[in-house]
CSV table of C-alpha atoms in Angstrom, one decimal:
chain,number,residue,atom,x,y,z
A,1,MET,CA,8.1,57.3,120.1
A,2,LEU,CA,6.6,54.0,121.2
A,3,ILE,CA,7.2,52.5,117.8
A,4,LEU,CA,10.8,53.5,117.8
A,5,ILE,CA,11.2,51.9,121.3
A,6,GLY,CA,9.7,48.7,119.9
A,7,LEU,CA,12.0,48.6,117.0
A,8,VAL,CA,15.1,49.3,119.2
A,9,ILE,CA,14.1,46.4,121.5
A,10,ILE,CA,13.7,44.0,118.5
A,11,ALA,CA,17.1,45.3,117.2
A,12,VAL,CA,18.8,44.5,120.6
A,13,GLY,CA,17.3,41.0,120.5
A,14,ALA,CA,18.6,40.5,116.9
A,15,PHE,CA,22.0,41.7,117.9
A,16,CYS,CA,22.1,39.2,120.8
A,17,GLN,CA,21.1,36.4,118.5
A,18,SER,CA,23.8,37.3,116.0
A,19,SER,CA,26.3,37.1,118.8
A,20,CYS,CA,25.1,33.7,120.2
A,21,TYR,CA,27.8,31.7,118.3
A,22,VAL,CA,30.6,33.7,120.0
A,23,PRO,CA,30.3,31.7,123.3
A,24,ILE,CA,30.2,28.4,121.4
A,25,ASN,CA,33.8,29.0,120.4
A,26,LYS,CA,34.7,28.8,124.0
A,27,ILE,CA,33.3,25.2,124.4
A,28,LYS,CA,36.1,22.7,124.8
A,29,SER,CA,36.4,19.1,123.6
A,30,TRP,CA,32.7,18.5,122.8
A,31,SER,CA,31.4,17.3,119.5
A,32,TRP,CA,28.9,19.5,117.6
A,33,GLU,CA,26.0,17.3,118.5
A,34,SER,CA,26.8,17.3,122.2
A,35,TYR,CA,27.1,21.1,122.7
A,36,TRP,CA,24.2,21.7,120.3
A,37,LEU,CA,21.9,19.6,122.5
A,38,VAL,CA,23.1,21.2,125.7
A,39,GLN,CA,22.8,24.7,124.5
A,40,GLY,CA,19.4,23.7,123.1
A,41,VAL,CA,18.2,22.8,126.6
A,42,PHE,CA,18.9,26.4,127.6
A,43,ALA,CA,17.8,28.1,124.3
A,44,TRP,CA,14.7,26.1,123.7
A,45,LEU,CA,13.5,24.9,127.1
A,46,VAL,CA,14.9,26.8,130.2
A,47,PHE,CA,14.9,30.4,129.0
A,48,PRO,CA,11.6,30.2,127.0
A,49,LEU,CA,10.0,28.6,130.1
A,50,LEU,CA,11.2,31.5,132.3
A,51,GLY,CA,10.0,34.0,129.7
A,52,ALA,CA,6.6,32.3,129.4
A,53,LEU,CA,6.1,32.5,133.2
A,54,LEU,CA,6.2,36.3,132.9
A,55,ALA,CA,2.9,36.1,131.0
A,56,VAL,CA,1.1,34.2,133.8
A,57,PRO,CA,-1.1,36.5,135.9
A,58,ALA,CA,-1.3,35.9,139.7
A,59,GLY,CA,-3.5,33.0,140.6
A,60,HIS,CA,-3.1,31.2,137.4
A,61,GLY,CA,-0.7,28.5,136.1
A,62,LEU,CA,1.1,28.3,132.7
A,63,PHE,CA,-0.3,24.9,131.7
A,64,GLU,CA,-3.8,26.2,132.4
A,65,ILE,CA,-3.8,28.2,129.2
A,66,TYR,CA,-2.5,25.3,127.2
A,67,ALA,CA,-5.3,23.1,128.5
A,68,ALA,CA,-7.9,25.7,127.6
A,69,PHE,CA,-6.7,25.8,124.0
A,70,PRO,CA,-5.6,22.2,123.2
A,71,GLY,CA,-6.0,22.5,119.4
A,72,GLU,CA,-4.0,25.7,119.2
A,73,SER,CA,-1.4,24.3,121.6
A,74,PHE,CA,-0.9,21.2,119.5
A,75,LEU,CA,-0.6,23.1,116.2
A,76,THR,CA,1.9,25.5,117.8
A,77,VAL,CA,4.1,22.6,118.9
A,78,LEU,CA,3.7,20.9,115.5
A,79,PHE,CA,4.9,23.9,113.7
A,80,GLY,CA,7.8,24.1,116.2
A,81,VAL,CA,8.8,20.6,115.2
A,82,LEU,CA,8.7,21.6,111.5
A,83,TRP,CA,10.8,24.7,112.4
A,84,GLY,CA,13.3,22.4,114.0
A,85,ILE,CA,13.7,20.6,110.7
A,86,GLY,CA,14.3,23.9,109.0
A,87,GLY,CA,17.2,24.6,111.3
A,88,LEU,CA,18.8,21.2,110.6
A,89,THR,CA,18.5,21.6,106.8
A,90,PHE,CA,20.0,25.1,106.9
A,91,GLY,CA,23.5,23.5,106.8
A,92,LEU,CA,22.6,21.5,103.7
A,93,SER,CA,21.7,24.6,101.8
A,94,MET,CA,25.1,26.0,102.6
A,95,ARG,CA,26.7,22.8,101.5
A,96,TYR,CA,25.1,22.7,98.1
A,97,LEU,CA,25.0,26.5,97.3
A,98,GLY,CA,27.7,28.1,99.4
A,99,VAL,CA,27.1,30.6,102.2
A,100,ALA,CA,26.1,33.6,100.1
A,101,LEU,CA,23.6,32.0,97.7
A,102,GLY,CA,22.3,29.4,100.2
A,103,GLN,CA,21.8,31.9,103.0
A,104,SER,CA,20.1,34.4,100.7
A,105,ILE,CA,17.6,31.9,99.4
A,106,ALA,CA,16.9,30.2,102.8
A,107,LEU,CA,16.6,33.3,104.9
A,108,GLY,CA,14.8,35.3,102.2
A,109,THR,CA,12.2,32.5,101.9
A,110,CYS,CA,11.9,32.2,105.7
A,111,SER,CA,11.3,35.9,106.1
A,112,ALA,CA,8.8,36.3,103.4
A,113,LEU,CA,6.8,33.1,104.0
A,114,GLY,CA,6.9,33.6,107.8
A,115,ALA,CA,5.3,37.0,107.5
A,116,ILE,CA,2.7,36.0,104.9
A,117,LEU,CA,1.7,32.4,105.8
A,118,GLY,CA,1.1,33.0,109.5
A,119,PRO,CA,-1.8,35.3,108.9
A,120,VAL,CA,-3.0,33.2,105.9
A,121,PHE,CA,-3.0,29.9,107.9
A,122,THR,CA,-4.9,31.5,110.8
A,123,GLY,CA,-7.5,33.3,108.7
A,124,ASN,CA,-6.1,36.8,109.2
A,125,ALA,CA,-5.0,37.4,105.6
A,126,SER,CA,-6.6,40.9,105.8
A,127,SER,CA,-3.7,42.0,107.9
A,128,ILE,CA,-1.4,41.6,104.9
A,129,THR,CA,-1.7,45.1,103.5
A,130,GLY,CA,0.1,46.6,100.5
A,131,ALA,CA,2.6,48.2,102.8
A,132,VAL,CA,3.5,44.8,104.3
A,133,ILE,CA,4.0,43.3,100.8
A,134,VAL,CA,6.2,46.3,99.7
A,135,GLY,CA,8.2,45.9,102.9
A,136,VAL,CA,8.7,42.2,102.2
A,137,VAL,CA,9.8,42.8,98.6
A,138,VAL,CA,12.3,45.5,99.6
A,139,MET,CA,13.7,43.3,102.3
A,140,LEU,CA,14.2,40.5,99.8
A,141,VAL,CA,16.0,42.9,97.5
A,142,GLY,CA,18.3,43.7,100.4
A,143,ILE,CA,19.0,40.1,101.0
A,144,ALA,CA,19.6,39.5,97.3
A,145,ILE,CA,22.1,42.4,97.2
A,146,ILE,CA,24.0,40.8,100.1
A,147,GLY,CA,24.0,37.5,98.2
A,148,VAL,CA,25.5,39.3,95.2
A,149,ALA,CA,28.3,40.7,97.5
A,150,GLY,CA,28.9,37.1,98.7
A,151,LEU,CA,29.2,35.9,95.1
A,152,MET,CA,31.6,38.7,94.3
A,153,LYS,CA,33.7,37.7,97.3
A,154,SER,CA,33.7,34.1,96.2
A,155,ALA,CA,34.7,35.2,92.7
A,156,THR,CA,38.0,36.4,94.1
A,157,LEU,CA,38.9,32.9,95.2
A,158,SER,CA,41.1,30.5,93.2
A,159,GLU,CA,39.5,27.4,91.6
A,160,GLU,CA,41.0,25.3,94.3
A,161,GLU,CA,39.7,27.5,97.0
A,162,LYS,CA,36.2,27.5,95.4
A,163,LYS,CA,36.2,23.7,95.5
A,164,GLN,CA,37.2,23.7,99.1
A,165,SER,CA,34.5,26.2,100.1
A,166,VAL,CA,31.7,24.5,98.1
A,167,LYS,CA,32.8,20.9,97.5
A,168,GLU,CA,29.3,19.6,96.8
A,169,PHE,CA,27.9,22.5,94.7
A,170,ASN,CA,24.7,21.4,93.2
A,171,LEU,CA,22.4,24.2,92.0
A,172,PRO,CA,19.1,22.2,91.4
A,173,LYS,CA,19.4,20.2,94.6
A,174,GLY,CA,20.6,23.3,96.6
A,175,ILE,CA,17.7,25.5,95.5
A,176,VAL,CA,15.2,22.8,96.5
A,177,VAL,CA,16.9,22.3,99.9
A,178,ALA,CA,17.2,26.1,100.5
A,179,LEU,CA,13.5,26.6,99.7
A,180,LEU,CA,12.5,23.7,101.9
A,181,CYS,CA,14.7,25.1,104.7
A,182,GLY,CA,13.2,28.6,104.3
A,183,PHE,CA,9.6,27.2,104.4
A,184,MET,CA,10.4,25.0,107.5
A,185,SER,CA,12.1,27.9,109.3
A,186,ALA,CA,9.1,30.1,108.6
A,187,CYS,CA,7.0,27.7,110.6
A,188,PHE,CA,8.3,29.4,113.7
A,189,ASN,CA,6.2,32.5,112.9
A,190,ILE,CA,3.3,30.3,111.7
A,191,GLY,CA,3.4,28.6,115.1
A,192,LEU,CA,3.3,31.9,116.9
A,193,SER,CA,0.3,32.9,114.8
A,194,PHE,CA,-1.6,29.7,115.8
A,195,GLY,CA,-0.5,30.3,119.4
A,196,ALA,CA,-1.9,33.9,119.5
A,197,PRO,CA,-4.8,32.9,121.8
A,198,LEU,CA,-2.4,31.3,124.4
A,199,CYS,CA,-2.4,34.2,126.9
A,200,TRP,CA,-4.7,35.7,129.5
A,201,GLU,CA,-6.6,39.0,129.1
A,202,GLU,CA,-4.6,40.3,132.0
A,203,THR,CA,-1.3,39.5,130.3
A,204,PRO,CA,0.6,42.6,129.3
A,205,ALA,CA,0.9,42.9,125.5
A,206,MET,CA,4.7,42.7,125.7
A,207,PHE,CA,4.6,39.3,127.2
A,208,SER,CA,1.5,37.9,125.3
A,209,SER,CA,3.4,35.8,122.7
A,210,LEU,CA,5.9,34.2,125.2
A,211,PRO,CA,3.7,31.2,126.1
A,212,ALA,CA,3.4,30.4,122.4
A,213,THR,CA,7.1,30.9,121.9
A,214,LEU,CA,7.7,28.2,124.5
A,215,LEU,CA,5.6,25.7,122.7
A,216,VAL,CA,7.3,26.4,119.4
A,217,THR,CA,10.8,26.0,120.9
A,218,VAL,CA,9.7,22.8,122.7
A,219,GLY,CA,8.8,21.4,119.2
A,220,GLY,CA,12.1,22.5,117.8
A,221,PHE,CA,13.9,21.0,120.8
A,222,LEU,CA,12.3,17.6,120.1
A,223,THR,CA,13.5,17.6,116.5
A,224,ASN,CA,17.0,18.7,117.4
A,225,ALA,CA,17.3,16.4,120.4
A,226,VAL,CA,16.4,13.3,118.4
A,227,TYR,CA,18.9,14.3,115.7
A,228,CYS,CA,21.7,15.1,118.2
A,229,LEU,CA,21.2,11.8,120.1
A,230,VAL,CA,21.2,9.8,116.9
A,231,GLN,CA,24.5,11.6,116.0
A,232,ASN,CA,25.9,10.9,119.5
A,233,GLY,CA,25.2,7.2,118.9
A,234,ARG,CA,26.5,7.2,115.3
A,235,ASN,CA,29.7,9.1,116.1
A,236,LYS,CA,30.2,7.4,119.5
A,237,THR,CA,30.3,10.8,121.3
A,238,PHE,CA,28.1,10.0,124.3
A,239,SER,CA,31.3,10.1,126.2
A,240,ASP,CA,31.4,13.9,125.9
A,241,TYR,CA,28.8,14.1,128.6
A,242,GLY,CA,31.0,12.1,131.0
A,243,LYS,CA,33.9,14.6,130.8
A,244,GLY,CA,33.2,16.0,134.3
A,245,SER,CA,36.1,18.5,134.3
A,246,LEU,CA,34.7,20.3,131.3
A,247,TRP,CA,31.1,20.6,132.5
A,248,LEU,CA,31.4,23.9,134.3
A,249,ASN,CA,33.1,25.7,131.4
A,250,ASN,CA,31.0,24.1,128.7
A,251,VAL,CA,27.6,24.4,130.4
A,252,LEU,CA,28.3,28.0,131.3
A,253,PHE,CA,29.0,28.9,127.6
A,254,CYS,CA,26.1,26.8,126.4
A,255,ALA,CA,23.8,28.7,128.8
A,256,LEU,CA,25.2,32.0,127.5
A,257,ALA,CA,24.7,31.0,123.9
A,258,GLY,CA,21.2,29.9,124.8
A,259,VAL,CA,20.1,33.1,126.4
A,260,LEU,CA,21.6,35.2,123.6
A,261,TRP,CA,19.7,33.0,121.0
A,262,TYR,CA,16.4,33.3,122.9
A,263,SER,CA,16.8,37.0,123.3
A,264,GLN,CA,15.7,37.5,119.7
A,265,PHE,CA,12.2,36.1,120.4
A,266,PHE,CA,12.0,37.6,123.9
A,267,GLY,CA,12.9,41.0,122.2
A,268,LEU,CA,10.3,40.3,119.5
A,269,SER,CA,7.6,39.8,122.1
A,270,LEU,CA,8.6,42.9,124.0
A,271,GLY,CA,8.9,45.0,120.9
A,272,LYS,CA,5.5,43.9,119.5
A,273,GLY,CA,4.0,45.3,122.8
A,274,PHE,CA,5.2,48.7,121.7
A,275,LEU,CA,4.0,48.3,118.1
A,276,ALA,CA,0.4,47.7,119.1
A,277,GLY,CA,-0.6,51.1,117.6
A,278,SER,CA,0.7,50.0,114.2
A,279,PRO,CA,-1.1,46.9,112.8
A,280,VAL,CA,1.2,47.0,109.7
A,281,LEU,CA,4.4,46.8,111.8
A,282,LEU,CA,2.9,44.1,113.9
A,283,THR,CA,2.3,42.0,110.8
A,284,PHE,CA,5.7,42.9,109.5
A,285,SER,CA,7.6,42.4,112.8
A,286,TRP,CA,8.8,38.9,111.8
A,287,CYS,CA,10.5,40.3,108.7
A,288,ILE,CA,12.0,43.1,110.8
A,289,LEU,CA,13.6,40.6,113.1
A,290,MET,CA,14.9,38.4,110.2
A,291,ALA,CA,16.3,41.5,108.4
A,292,LEU,CA,18.1,42.7,111.5
A,293,ASN,CA,19.4,39.2,112.2
A,294,ILE,CA,21.0,39.1,108.8
A,295,THR,CA,22.3,42.7,109.2
A,296,PHE,CA,24.0,42.1,112.5
A,297,SER,CA,25.3,38.7,111.3
A,298,ASN,CA,27.1,40.5,108.4
A,299,VAL,CA,28.3,43.2,110.8
A,300,TRP,CA,29.9,40.5,112.9
A,301,GLY,CA,31.4,39.1,109.7
A,302,ILE,CA,33.0,42.5,109.0
A,303,ILE,CA,34.3,42.8,112.6
A,304,LEU,CA,35.7,39.3,112.5
A,305,LYS,CA,37.4,40.2,109.2
A,306,GLU,CA,35.5,37.6,107.1
A,307,TRP,CA,35.4,40.2,104.3
A,308,LYS,CA,39.1,41.1,104.6
A,309,GLY,CA,40.8,41.4,101.3
A,310,VAL,CA,37.8,41.9,99.1
A,311,SER,CA,37.6,44.7,96.6
A,312,ARG,CA,36.2,48.1,97.4
A,313,LYS,CA,33.3,47.4,95.0
A,314,THR,CA,32.3,44.3,96.9
A,315,VAL,CA,32.3,46.3,100.2
A,316,ILE,CA,30.1,48.9,98.6
A,317,VAL,CA,27.6,46.3,97.4
A,318,LEU,CA,27.6,44.7,100.9
A,319,VAL,CA,27.0,48.0,102.7
A,320,ALA,CA,24.3,48.8,100.1
A,321,GLY,CA,22.5,45.5,100.9
A,322,LEU,CA,22.7,46.2,104.6
A,323,ALA,CA,21.3,49.7,104.1
A,324,VAL,CA,18.4,48.4,102.1
A,325,LEU,CA,17.7,45.8,104.9
A,326,VAL,CA,17.7,48.4,107.6
A,327,PHE,CA,15.5,50.7,105.4
A,328,SER,CA,13.0,47.9,104.9
A,329,THR,CA,12.3,47.7,108.6
A,330,PHE,CA,11.0,51.3,108.6
A,331,LEU,CA,9.4,51.3,105.1
A,332,PRO,CA,5.9,49.9,106.0
A,333,GLN,CA,5.4,52.6,108.6
A,334,ILE,CA,6.4,55.3,106.1
A,335,ILE,CA,4.0,54.1,103.3
């Protein structure tokens, strides 16, 4: 029963993450780099800080634990910086390969490498059991099936529409960028693995990874902030921040997007607290989160009619891929 509760909590967090782009559509008259930076303040600084404070026992301070493990803290931030690069290169993989193929390669690589490299880099490779590997493989199969559905959808487009959707299609360059994006994005879980010691013995298991999560997101914020500020200068959009009449609306929706985005990792931490009795699922929890993120993102796509007009065969393939993804989240516990 505890395992089921843990999985439901992770699923709720994944659903919130997949919904985080909805509030962004309500932001008015700000360039991408401006609202991305402001929502990042909430997603990667404010809410992760509030979450990390839940892990601090009475009589202690948050930065006390970072000072006690300076090496682990530095590596956790460093992998956060690399994760931030992965987020920025995600768009390039879509540009060169299209959404279906680019997303499948990037997220598949992120899920698999995140689950495997975290324990390997931190000397815990023994936690990668056969059940975990099977779960990773099945999850990748599910992502591949969804990618096929995406390709089937694009096949229904005219040649002109194809050129409009993937103007810069470049298979060799796209694969390299998508693999790089997947590896860099997987650095989030690698950072969490290095940050495992960053909690107190008195910290409840469900909050134990939140101090490390804060350091990873701080690293990611640094990467994104530098990029956004450079873009502000290049595009002459610093004036966005001076539009006082828009601040209440835009900051409100940036904050909402930020808390929804952060919910995935808050939910991951809470959920892992209920998975303590299953070492296999603990190791596989990163893949579970990624699989559910992809699942709910595609469900939103269906709700928003992004798949409207496709053939019945394409819908069947899409649903089959989603079913395989959901099944993969339970598979390691069944084996």
